[in-house]
Short mmCIF file of C-alpha atoms and ligand atoms in Angstrom, two decimals:
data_model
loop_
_atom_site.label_atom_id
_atom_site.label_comp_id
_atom_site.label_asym_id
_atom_site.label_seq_id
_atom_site.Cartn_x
_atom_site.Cartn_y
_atom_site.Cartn_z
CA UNK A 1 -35.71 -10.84 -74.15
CA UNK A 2 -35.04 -8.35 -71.14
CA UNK A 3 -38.02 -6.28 -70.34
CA UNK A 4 -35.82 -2.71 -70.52
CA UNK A 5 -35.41 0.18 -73.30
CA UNK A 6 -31.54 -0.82 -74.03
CA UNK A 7 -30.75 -2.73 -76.92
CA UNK A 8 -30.97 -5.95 -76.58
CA UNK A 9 -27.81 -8.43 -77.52
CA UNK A 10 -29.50 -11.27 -78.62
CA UNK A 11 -26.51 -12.87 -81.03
CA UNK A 12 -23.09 -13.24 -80.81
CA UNK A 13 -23.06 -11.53 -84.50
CA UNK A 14 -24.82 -8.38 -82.55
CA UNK A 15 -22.34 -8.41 -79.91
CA UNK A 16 -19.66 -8.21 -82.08
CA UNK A 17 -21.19 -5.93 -84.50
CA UNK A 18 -22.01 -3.39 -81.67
CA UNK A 19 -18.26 -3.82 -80.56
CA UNK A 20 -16.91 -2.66 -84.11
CA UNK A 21 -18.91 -0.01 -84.20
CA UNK A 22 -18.76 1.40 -80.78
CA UNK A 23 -15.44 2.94 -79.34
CA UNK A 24 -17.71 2.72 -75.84
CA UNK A 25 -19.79 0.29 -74.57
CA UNK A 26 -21.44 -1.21 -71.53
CA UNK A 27 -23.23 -4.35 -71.75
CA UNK A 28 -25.01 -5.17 -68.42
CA UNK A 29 -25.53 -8.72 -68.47
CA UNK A 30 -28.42 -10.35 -66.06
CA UNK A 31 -31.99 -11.66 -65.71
CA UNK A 32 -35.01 -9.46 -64.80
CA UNK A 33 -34.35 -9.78 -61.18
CA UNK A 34 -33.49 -7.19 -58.13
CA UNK A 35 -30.10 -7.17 -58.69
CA UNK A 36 -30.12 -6.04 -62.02
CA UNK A 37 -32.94 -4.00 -62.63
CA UNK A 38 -31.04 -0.73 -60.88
CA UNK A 39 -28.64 -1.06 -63.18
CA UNK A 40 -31.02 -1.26 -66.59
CA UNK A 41 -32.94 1.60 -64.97
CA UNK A 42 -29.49 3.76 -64.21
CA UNK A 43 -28.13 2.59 -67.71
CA UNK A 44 -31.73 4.13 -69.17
CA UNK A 45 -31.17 7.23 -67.50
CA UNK A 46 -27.77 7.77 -68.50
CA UNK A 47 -28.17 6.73 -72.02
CA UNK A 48 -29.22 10.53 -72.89
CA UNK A 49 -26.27 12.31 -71.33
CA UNK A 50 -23.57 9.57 -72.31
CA UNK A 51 -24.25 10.18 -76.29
CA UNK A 52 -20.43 8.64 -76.45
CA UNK A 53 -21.64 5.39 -75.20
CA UNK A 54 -23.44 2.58 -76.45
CA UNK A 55 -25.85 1.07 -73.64
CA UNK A 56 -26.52 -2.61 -74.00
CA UNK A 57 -28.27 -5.55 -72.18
CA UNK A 58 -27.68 -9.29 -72.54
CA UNK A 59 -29.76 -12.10 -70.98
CA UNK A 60 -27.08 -13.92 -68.50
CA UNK A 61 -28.79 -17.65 -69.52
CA UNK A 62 -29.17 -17.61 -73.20
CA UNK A 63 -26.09 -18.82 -75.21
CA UNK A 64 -25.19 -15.35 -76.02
CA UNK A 65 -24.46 -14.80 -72.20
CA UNK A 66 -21.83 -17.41 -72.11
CA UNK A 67 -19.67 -14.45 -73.99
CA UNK A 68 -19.64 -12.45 -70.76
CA UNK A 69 -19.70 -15.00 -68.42
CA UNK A 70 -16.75 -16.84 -70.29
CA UNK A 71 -14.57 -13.76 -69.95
CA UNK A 72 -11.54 -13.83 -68.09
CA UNK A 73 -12.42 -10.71 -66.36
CA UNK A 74 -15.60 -12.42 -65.17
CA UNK A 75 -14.46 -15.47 -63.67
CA UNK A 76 -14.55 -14.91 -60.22
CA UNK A 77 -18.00 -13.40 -60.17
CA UNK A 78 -20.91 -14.84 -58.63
CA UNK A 79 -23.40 -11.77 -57.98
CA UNK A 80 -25.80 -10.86 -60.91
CA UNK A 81 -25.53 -9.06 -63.01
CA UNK A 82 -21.97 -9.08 -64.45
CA UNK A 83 -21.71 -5.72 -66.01
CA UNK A 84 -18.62 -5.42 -68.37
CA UNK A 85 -17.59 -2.12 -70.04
CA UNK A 86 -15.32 -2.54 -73.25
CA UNK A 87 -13.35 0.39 -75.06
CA UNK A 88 -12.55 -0.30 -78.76
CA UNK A 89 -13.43 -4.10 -78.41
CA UNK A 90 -11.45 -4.42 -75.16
CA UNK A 91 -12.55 -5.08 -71.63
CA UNK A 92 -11.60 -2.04 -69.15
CA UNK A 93 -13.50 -2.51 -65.96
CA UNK A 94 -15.96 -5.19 -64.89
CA UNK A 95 -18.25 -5.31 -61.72
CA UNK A 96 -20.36 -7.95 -60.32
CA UNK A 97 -23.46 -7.78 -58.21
CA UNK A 98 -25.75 -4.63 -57.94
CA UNK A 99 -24.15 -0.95 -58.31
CA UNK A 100 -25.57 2.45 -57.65
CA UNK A 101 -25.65 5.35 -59.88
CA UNK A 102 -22.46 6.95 -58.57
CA UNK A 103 -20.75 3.81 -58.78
CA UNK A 104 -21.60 3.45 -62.81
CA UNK A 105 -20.83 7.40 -63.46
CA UNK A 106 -17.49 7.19 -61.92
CA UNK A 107 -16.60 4.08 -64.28
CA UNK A 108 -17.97 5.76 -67.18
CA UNK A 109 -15.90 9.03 -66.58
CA UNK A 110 -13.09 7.14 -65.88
CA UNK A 111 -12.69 5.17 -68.84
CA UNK A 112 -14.67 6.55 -71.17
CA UNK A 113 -13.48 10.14 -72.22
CA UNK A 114 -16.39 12.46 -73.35
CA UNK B 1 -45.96 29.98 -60.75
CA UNK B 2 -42.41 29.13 -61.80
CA UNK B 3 -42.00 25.36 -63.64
CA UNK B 4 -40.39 24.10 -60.49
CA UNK B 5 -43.12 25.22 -58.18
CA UNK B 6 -45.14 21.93 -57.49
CA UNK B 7 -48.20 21.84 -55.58
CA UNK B 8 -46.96 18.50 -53.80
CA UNK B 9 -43.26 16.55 -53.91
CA UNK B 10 -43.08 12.96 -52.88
CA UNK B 11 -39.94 11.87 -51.95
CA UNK B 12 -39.41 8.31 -53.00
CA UNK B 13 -40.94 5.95 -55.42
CA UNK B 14 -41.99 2.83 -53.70
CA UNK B 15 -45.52 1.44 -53.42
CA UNK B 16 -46.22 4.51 -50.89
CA UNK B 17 -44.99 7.17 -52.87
CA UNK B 18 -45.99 5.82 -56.42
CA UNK B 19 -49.67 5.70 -54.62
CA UNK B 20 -49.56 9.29 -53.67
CA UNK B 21 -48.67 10.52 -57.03
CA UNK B 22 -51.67 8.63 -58.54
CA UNK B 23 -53.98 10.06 -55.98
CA UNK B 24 -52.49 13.54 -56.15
CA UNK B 25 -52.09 13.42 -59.48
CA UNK B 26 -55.61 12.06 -60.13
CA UNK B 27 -56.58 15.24 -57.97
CA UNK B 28 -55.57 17.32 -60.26
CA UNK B 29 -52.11 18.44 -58.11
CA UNK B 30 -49.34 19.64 -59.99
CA UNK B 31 -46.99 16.58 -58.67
CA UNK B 32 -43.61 16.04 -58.51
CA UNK B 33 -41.45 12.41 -57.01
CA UNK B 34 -38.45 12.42 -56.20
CA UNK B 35 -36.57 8.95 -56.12
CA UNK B 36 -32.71 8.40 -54.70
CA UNK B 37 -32.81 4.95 -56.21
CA UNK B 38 -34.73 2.49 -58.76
CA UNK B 39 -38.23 3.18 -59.31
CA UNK B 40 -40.48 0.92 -57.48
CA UNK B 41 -38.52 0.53 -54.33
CA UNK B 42 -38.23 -3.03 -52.24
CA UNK B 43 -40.76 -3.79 -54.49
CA UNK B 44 -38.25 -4.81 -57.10
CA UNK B 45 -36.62 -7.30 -54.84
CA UNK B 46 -39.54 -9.22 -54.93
CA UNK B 47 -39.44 -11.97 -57.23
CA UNK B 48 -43.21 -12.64 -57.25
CA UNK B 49 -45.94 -11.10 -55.18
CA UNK B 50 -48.98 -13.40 -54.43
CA UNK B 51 -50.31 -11.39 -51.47
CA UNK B 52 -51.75 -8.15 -53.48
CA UNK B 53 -55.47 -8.15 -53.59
CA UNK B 54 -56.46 -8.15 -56.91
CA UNK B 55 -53.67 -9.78 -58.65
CA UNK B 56 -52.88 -14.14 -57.98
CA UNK B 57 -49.07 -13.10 -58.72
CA UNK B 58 -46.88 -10.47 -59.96
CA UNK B 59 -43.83 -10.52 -59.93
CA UNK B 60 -42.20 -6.85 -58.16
CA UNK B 61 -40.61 -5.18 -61.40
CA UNK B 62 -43.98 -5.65 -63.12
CA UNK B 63 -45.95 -3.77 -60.34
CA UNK B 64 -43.58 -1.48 -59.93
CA UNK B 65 -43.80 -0.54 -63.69
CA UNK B 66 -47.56 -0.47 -63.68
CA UNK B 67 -47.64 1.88 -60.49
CA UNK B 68 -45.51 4.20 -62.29
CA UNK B 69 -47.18 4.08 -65.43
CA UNK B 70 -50.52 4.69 -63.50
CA UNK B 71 -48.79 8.03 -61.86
CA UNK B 72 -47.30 9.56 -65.10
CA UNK B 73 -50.34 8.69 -66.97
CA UNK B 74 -52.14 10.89 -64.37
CA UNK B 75 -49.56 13.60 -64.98
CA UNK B 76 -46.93 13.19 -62.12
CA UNK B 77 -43.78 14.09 -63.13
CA UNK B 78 -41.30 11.51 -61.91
CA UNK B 79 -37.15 12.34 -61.35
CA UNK B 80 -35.16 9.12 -60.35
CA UNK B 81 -31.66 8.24 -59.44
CA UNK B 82 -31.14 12.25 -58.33
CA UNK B 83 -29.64 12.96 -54.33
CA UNK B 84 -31.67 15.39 -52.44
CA UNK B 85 -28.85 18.06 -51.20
CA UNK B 86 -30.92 20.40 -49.04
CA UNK B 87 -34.59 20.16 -47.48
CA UNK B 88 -36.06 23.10 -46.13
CA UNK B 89 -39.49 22.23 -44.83
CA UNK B 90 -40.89 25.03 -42.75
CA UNK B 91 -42.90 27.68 -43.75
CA UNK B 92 -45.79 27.27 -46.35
CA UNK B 93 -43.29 27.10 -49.07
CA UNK B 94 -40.85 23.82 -49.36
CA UNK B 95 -38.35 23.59 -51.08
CA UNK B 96 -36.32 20.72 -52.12
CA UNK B 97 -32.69 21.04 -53.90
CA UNK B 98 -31.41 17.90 -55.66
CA UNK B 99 -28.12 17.27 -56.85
CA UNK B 100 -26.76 20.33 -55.80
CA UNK B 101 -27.96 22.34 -58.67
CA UNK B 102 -32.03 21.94 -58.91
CA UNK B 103 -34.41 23.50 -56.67
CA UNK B 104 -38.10 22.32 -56.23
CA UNK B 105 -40.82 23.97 -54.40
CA UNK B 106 -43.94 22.99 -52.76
CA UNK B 107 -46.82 23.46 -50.58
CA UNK B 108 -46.57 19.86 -49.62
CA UNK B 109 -44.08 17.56 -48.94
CA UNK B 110 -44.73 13.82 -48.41
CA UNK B 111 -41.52 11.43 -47.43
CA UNK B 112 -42.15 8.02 -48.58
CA UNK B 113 -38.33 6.92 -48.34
CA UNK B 114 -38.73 3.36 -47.43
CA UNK B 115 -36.14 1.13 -46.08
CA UNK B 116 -33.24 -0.56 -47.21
CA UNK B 117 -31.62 -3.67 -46.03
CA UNK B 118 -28.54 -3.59 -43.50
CA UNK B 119 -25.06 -4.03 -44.20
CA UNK B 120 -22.69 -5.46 -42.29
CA UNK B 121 -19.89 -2.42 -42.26
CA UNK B 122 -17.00 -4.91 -41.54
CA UNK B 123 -13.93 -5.19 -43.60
CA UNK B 124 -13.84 -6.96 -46.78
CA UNK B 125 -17.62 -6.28 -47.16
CA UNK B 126 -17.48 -4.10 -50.31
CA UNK B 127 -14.32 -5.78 -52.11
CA UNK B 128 -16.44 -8.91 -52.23
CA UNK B 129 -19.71 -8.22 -52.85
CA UNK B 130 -20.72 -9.97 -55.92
CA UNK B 131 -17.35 -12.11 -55.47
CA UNK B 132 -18.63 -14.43 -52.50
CA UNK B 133 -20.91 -11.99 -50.98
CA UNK B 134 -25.10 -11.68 -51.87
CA UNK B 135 -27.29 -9.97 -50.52
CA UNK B 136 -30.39 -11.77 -52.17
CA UNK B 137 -30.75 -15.50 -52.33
CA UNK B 138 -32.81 -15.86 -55.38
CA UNK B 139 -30.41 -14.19 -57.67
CA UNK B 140 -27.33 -15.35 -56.87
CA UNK B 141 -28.33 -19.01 -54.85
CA UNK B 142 -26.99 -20.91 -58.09
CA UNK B 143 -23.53 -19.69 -58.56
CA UNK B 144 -23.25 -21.58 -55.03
CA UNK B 145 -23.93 -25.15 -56.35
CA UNK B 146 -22.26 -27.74 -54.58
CA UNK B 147 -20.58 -24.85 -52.09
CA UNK B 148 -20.06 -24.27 -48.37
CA UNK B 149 -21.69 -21.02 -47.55
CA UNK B 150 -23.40 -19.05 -44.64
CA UNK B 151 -26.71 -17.08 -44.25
CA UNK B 152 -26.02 -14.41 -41.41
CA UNK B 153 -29.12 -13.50 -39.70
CA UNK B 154 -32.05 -14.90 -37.71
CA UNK B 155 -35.10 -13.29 -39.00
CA UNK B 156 -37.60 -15.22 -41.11
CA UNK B 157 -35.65 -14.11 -44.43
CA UNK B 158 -32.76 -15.35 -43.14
CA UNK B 159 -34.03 -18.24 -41.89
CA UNK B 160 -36.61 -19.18 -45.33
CA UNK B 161 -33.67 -18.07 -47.29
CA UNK B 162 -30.84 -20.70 -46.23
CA UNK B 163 -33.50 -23.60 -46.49
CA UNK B 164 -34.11 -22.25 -49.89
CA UNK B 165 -30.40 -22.69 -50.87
CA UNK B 166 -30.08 -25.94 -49.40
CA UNK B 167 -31.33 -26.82 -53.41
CA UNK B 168 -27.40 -25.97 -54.60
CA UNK B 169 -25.44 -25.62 -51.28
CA UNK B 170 -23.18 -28.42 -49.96
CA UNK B 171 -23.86 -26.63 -46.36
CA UNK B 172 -25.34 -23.85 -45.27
CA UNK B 173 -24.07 -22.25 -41.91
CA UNK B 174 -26.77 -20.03 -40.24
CA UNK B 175 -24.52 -17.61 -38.40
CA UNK B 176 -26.56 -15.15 -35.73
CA UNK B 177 -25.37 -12.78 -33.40
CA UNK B 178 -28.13 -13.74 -30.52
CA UNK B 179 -28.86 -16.91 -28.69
CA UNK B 180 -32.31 -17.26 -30.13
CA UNK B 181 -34.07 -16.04 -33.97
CA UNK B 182 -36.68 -13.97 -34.11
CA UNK B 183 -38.59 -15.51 -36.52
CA UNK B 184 -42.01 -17.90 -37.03
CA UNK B 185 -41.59 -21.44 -35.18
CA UNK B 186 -42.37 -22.83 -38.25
CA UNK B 187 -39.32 -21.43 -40.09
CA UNK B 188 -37.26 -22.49 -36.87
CA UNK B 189 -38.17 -25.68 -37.48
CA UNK B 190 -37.57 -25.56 -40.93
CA UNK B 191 -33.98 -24.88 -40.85
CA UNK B 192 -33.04 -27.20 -37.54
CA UNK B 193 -34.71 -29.90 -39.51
CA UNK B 194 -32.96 -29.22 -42.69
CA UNK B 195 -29.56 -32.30 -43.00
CA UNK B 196 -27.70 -29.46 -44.54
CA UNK B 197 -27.72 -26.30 -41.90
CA UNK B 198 -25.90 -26.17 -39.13
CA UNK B 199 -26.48 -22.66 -36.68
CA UNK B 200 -23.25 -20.30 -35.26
CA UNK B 201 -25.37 -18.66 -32.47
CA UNK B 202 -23.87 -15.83 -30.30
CA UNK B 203 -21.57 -15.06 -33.15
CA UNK B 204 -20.85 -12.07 -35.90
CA UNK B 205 -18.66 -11.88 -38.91
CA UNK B 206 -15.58 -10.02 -37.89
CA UNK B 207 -14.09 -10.12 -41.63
CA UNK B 208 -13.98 -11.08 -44.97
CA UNK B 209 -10.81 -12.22 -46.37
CA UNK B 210 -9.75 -13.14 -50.06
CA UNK B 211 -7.73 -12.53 -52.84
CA UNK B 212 -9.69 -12.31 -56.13
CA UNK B 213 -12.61 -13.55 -54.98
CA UNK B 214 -14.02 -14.66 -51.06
CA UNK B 215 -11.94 -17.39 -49.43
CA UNK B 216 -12.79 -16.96 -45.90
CA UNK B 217 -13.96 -15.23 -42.94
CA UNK B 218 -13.45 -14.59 -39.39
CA UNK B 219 -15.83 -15.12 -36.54
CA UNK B 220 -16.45 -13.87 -33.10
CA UNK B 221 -18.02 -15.37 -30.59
CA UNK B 222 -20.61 -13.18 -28.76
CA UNK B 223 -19.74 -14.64 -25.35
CA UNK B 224 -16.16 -15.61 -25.42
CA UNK B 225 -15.10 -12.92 -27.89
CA UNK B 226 -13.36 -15.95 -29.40
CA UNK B 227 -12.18 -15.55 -33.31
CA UNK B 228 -12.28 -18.33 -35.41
CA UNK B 229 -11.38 -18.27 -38.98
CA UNK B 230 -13.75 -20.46 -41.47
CA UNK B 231 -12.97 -21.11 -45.15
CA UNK B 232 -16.07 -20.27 -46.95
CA UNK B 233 -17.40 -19.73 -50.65
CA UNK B 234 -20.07 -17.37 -50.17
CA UNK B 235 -21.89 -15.43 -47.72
CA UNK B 236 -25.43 -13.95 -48.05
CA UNK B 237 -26.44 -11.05 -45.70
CA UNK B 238 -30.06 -11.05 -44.90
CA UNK B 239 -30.03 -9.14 -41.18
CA UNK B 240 -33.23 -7.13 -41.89
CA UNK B 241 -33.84 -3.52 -43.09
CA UNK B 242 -33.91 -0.08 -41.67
CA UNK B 243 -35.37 3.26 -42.52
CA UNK B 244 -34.20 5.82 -45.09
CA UNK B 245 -34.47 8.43 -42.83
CA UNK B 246 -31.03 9.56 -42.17
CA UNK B 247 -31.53 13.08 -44.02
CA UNK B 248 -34.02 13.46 -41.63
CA UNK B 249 -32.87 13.82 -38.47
CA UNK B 250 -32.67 16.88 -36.65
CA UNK B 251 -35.69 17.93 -39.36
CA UNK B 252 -38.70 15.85 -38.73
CA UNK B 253 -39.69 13.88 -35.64
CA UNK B 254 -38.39 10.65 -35.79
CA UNK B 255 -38.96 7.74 -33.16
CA UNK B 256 -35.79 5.69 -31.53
CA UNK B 257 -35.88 3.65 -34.25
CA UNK B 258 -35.36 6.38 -36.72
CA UNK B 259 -38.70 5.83 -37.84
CA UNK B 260 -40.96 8.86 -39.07
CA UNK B 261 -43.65 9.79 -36.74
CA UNK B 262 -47.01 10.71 -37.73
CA UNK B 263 -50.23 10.57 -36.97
CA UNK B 264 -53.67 8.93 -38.38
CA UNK B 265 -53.63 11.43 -41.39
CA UNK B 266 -50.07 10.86 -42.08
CA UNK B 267 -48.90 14.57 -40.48
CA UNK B 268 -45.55 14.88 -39.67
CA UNK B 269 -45.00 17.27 -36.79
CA UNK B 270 -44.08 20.33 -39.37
CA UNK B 271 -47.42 21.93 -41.14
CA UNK B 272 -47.61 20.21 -44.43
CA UNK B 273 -45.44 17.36 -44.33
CA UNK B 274 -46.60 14.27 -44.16
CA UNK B 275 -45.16 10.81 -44.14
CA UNK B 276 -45.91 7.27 -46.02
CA UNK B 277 -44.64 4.03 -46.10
CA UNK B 278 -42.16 1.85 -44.32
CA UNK B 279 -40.29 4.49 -43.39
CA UNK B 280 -43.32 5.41 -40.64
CA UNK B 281 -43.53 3.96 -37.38
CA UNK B 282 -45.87 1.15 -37.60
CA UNK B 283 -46.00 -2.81 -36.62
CA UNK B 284 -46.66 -3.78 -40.26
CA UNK B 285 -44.51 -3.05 -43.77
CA UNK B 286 -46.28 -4.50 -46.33
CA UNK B 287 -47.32 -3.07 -49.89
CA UNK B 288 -50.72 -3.27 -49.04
CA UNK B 289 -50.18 -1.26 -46.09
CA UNK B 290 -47.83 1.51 -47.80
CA UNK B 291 -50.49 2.04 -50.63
CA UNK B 292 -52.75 2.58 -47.84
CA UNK B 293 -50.30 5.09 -46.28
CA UNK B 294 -49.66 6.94 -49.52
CA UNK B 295 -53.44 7.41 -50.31
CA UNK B 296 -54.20 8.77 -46.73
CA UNK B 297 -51.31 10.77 -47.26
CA UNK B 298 -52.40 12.01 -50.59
CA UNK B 299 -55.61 12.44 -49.56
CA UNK B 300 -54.78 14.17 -46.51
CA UNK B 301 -52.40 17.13 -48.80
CA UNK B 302 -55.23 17.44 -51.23
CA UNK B 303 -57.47 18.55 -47.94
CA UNK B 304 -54.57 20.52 -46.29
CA UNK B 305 -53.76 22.32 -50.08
CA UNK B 306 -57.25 23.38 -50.19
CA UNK B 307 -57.74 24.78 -46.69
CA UNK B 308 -54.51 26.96 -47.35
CA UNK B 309 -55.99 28.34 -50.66
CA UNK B 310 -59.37 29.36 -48.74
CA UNK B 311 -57.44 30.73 -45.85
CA UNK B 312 -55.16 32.67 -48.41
CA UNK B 313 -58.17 33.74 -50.27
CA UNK B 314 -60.23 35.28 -47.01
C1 LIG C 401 -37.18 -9.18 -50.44
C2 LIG C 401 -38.50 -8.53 -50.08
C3 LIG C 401 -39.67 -9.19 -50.39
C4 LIG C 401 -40.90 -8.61 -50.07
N1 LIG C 401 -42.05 -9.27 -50.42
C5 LIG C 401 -43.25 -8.69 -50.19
C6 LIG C 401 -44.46 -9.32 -50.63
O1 LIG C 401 -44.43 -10.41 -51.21
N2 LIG C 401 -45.63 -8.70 -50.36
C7 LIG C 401 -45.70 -7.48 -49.72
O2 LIG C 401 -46.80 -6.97 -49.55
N3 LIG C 401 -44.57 -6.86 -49.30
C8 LIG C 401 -43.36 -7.42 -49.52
N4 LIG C 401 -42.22 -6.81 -49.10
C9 LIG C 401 -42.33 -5.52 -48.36
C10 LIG C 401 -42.64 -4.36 -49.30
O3 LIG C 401 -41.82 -4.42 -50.45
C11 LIG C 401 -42.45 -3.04 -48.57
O4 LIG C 401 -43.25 -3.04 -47.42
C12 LIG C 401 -42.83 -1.85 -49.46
O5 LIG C 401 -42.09 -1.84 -50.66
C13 LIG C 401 -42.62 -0.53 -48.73
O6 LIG C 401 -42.96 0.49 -49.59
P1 LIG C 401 -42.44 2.00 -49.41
O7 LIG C 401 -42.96 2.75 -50.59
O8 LIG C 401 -42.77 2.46 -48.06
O9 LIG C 401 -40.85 1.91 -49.44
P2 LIG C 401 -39.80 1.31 -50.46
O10 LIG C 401 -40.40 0.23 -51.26
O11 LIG C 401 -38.60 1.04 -49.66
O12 LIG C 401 -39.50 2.54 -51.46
C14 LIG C 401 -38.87 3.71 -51.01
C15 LIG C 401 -38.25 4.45 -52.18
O13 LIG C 401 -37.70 5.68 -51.70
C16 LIG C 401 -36.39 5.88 -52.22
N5 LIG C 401 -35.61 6.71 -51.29
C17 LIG C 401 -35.00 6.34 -50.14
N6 LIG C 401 -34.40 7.39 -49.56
C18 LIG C 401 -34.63 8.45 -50.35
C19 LIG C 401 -34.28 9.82 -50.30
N7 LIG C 401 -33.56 10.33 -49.30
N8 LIG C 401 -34.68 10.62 -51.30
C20 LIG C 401 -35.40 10.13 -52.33
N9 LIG C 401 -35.77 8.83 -52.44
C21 LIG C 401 -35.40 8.01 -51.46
C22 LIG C 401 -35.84 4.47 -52.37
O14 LIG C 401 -34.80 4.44 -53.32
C23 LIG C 401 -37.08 3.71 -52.82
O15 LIG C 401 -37.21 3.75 -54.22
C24 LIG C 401 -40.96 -7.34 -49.41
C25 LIG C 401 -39.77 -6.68 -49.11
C26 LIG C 401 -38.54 -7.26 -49.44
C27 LIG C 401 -37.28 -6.54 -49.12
#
């Protein structure tokens, strides 16, 4: 399991389960490495402020990753961590590699109405 | 006091600055850090650290977390991922506005900002980063099994860095802009020995050029100003790091590297500001050598806090 204070999808039941439920959601999805540790850490900071959106982490090489990194939107990434944000069930916006604060608050405001 | 009167701010939470706010903190000053980025610093690009005294091997997020744990537990108050809008550092009182909105205050202000790793700044660099373009070999080496790719740089990351992907590369193309590396013989060797490199010297990427994802790039030659185009799967950037001090200019004394000057107690040339870290002008970045930096510094704004309070108080 990831070593951060998100929640954790660890199933492909989970995944879909926090989908149904949440109209918002970002699922960063990476290993514990230098790439993708700015983004848990901005995602942990924002979770407060962004009550309209769920915050999630999945580990990129468990079997649950494969349903990010099988995505169409993901294909032509190869920079960890491949960070997917979905409204009602559906991908909007996708990044790969690392991304700074400003780069995740203008995705979130931009797709993800308050 | 008001709440956002501190009796020290750090600015930026690497090994230097995390070390300050346990000693100051320790000592009893009310301590604030101030961090533009991830908590821990170029200590989280470490994979594993096997050179800190004390520990066989760590790897970077874990120290990172323990050094912060250590300075809240001490009762620093860390604030990360904020942008410091406006310094104002002369005068006994400092202040510090973040964000735009928040202003801090001080009667010390130590900058342990660090330094980050270059970028290129050439087209193409930001639509394809993550989509052919890495900045760190370890995380992203194995989307490039079986590829053609090229390390630019000559340093000894650089260098360590594209015999360390000759595990999944098909080739690895060592592309530097001089007609030498500045790096260990050893790694030299290394790489001219390694089947799979081959070296571009006198040369710099011009471009990056793709559709969805990196196809190719351009390259000039240093000497001819030649350009060739070469069709390429991924590029990783590893040309070396340079301070975080561009807030700082025109403010503190920096050297002509941009590098903060100070002296043997870590004294800026303003009264009360002192400086830590990489970000200083010194032969060696290490951690072990910006934990050292942020515990003179600490040490040396506990000494300067007190002298103030006895000169106030005669
Ligand atoms: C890939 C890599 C591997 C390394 N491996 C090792 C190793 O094995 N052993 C070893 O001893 N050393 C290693 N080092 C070197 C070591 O990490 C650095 O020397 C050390 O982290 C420097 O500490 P610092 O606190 O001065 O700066 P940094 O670690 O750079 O931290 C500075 C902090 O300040 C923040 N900051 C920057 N600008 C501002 C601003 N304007 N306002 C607020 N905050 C700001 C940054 O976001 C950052 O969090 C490695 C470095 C790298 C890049």
């Amino acid at each position: 399991m990831l070593q951060t204070n998100l929640t954790h999808l660890t199933s492909e039941e989970k995944f879909n389960q926090t989908l149904k439920e949440n109209e918002n959601v970002m699922v960063c999805c990476g290993r514990m490495g230098p790439m993708c540790i700015p983004v848990y850490e901005a995602m942990e900071e924002l979770e407060p402020t962004y009550k309209n959106v769920k915050f999630a982490d999945m580990e990129f090489d468990s079997p649950t990753g494969n349903l990010i990194r099988s995505l169409p939107e993901t294909k032509n990434f190869n920079g960890l961590p491949f960070t997917v944000y979905f409204k009602n069930g559906k991908v909007v916006k996708a990044t790969s590699s690392i991304q700074s604060m400003d780069q995740i608050t203008n995705i979130l405001d931009s797709n993800f109405t308050k | 006091m008001n709440e956002n009167h501190y009796d020290v701010i750090v600015i930026g939470a690497g090994p230097a600055g995390l070390t300050a706010g346990i000693y100051l903190a320790r000592g009893k000053m009310k301590t604030l850090i101030l961090n533009e980025g991830t908590v821990g610093g170029q200590m989280v690009l470490t994979h594993e650290i096997a050179n800190y005294p004390g520990i066989e091997k760590i790897s970077g997020f874990q120290l990172s977390r323990t050094m912060r744990n250590q300075a809240t537990a001490f009762g620093a108050v860390i604030k990360s991922n904020i942008k410091i809008s406006k310094l104002s550092l002369n005068g006994e009182i400092k202040s510090v506005e973040i964000n735009n909105k928040e202003t801090f205050t001080a009667g010390v202000v130590i900058f342990a900002t660090g330094g980050k790793s270059r970028n290129l700044s050439i087209p193409g660099e930001d639509e394809f980063k993550g989509k052919g373009i890495s900045y760190c070999a370890t995380c992203d080496g194995d989307f490039f099994q079986d590829k053609n790719i090229i390390v630019v740089g000559g340093g000894n990351s650089a260098l360590e860095e594209a015999v360390s992907l000759t595990k999944y590369a098909k080739s690895v193309t060592i592309v530097h802009q001089f007609d030498h590396f500045q790096a260990f013989d050893h790694a030299i060797e290394e790489a001219k020995n390694n089947p799979k490199i081959s070296m571009m010297m006198e040369s710099k990427l011009a471009e990056f050029i793709g559709t969805e994802k990196l196809e190719k790039v351009k390259i000039q030659n240093q000497s001819s100003n030649e350009i060739v185009e070469k069709p390429i799967d991924g590029v990783f950037i590893l040309i070396g790091y340079e301070p975080n001090t561009e807030k700082l200019k025109g403010i503190i004394a920096l050297n002509a590297r941009n590098e903060i000057v100070t002296n043997d107690k870590m004294e800026t040339n303003i009264s009360g500001v002192y400086a830590a870290g990489d970000s200083t002008a010194k032969q060696f970045r290490q951690i072990t050598t910006a934990v050292a930096d942020g515990t003179i510094a600490a040490l040396s704004a506990i000494e300067y806090l007190n002298a103030q309070k006895i000169k106030d108080a005669a």
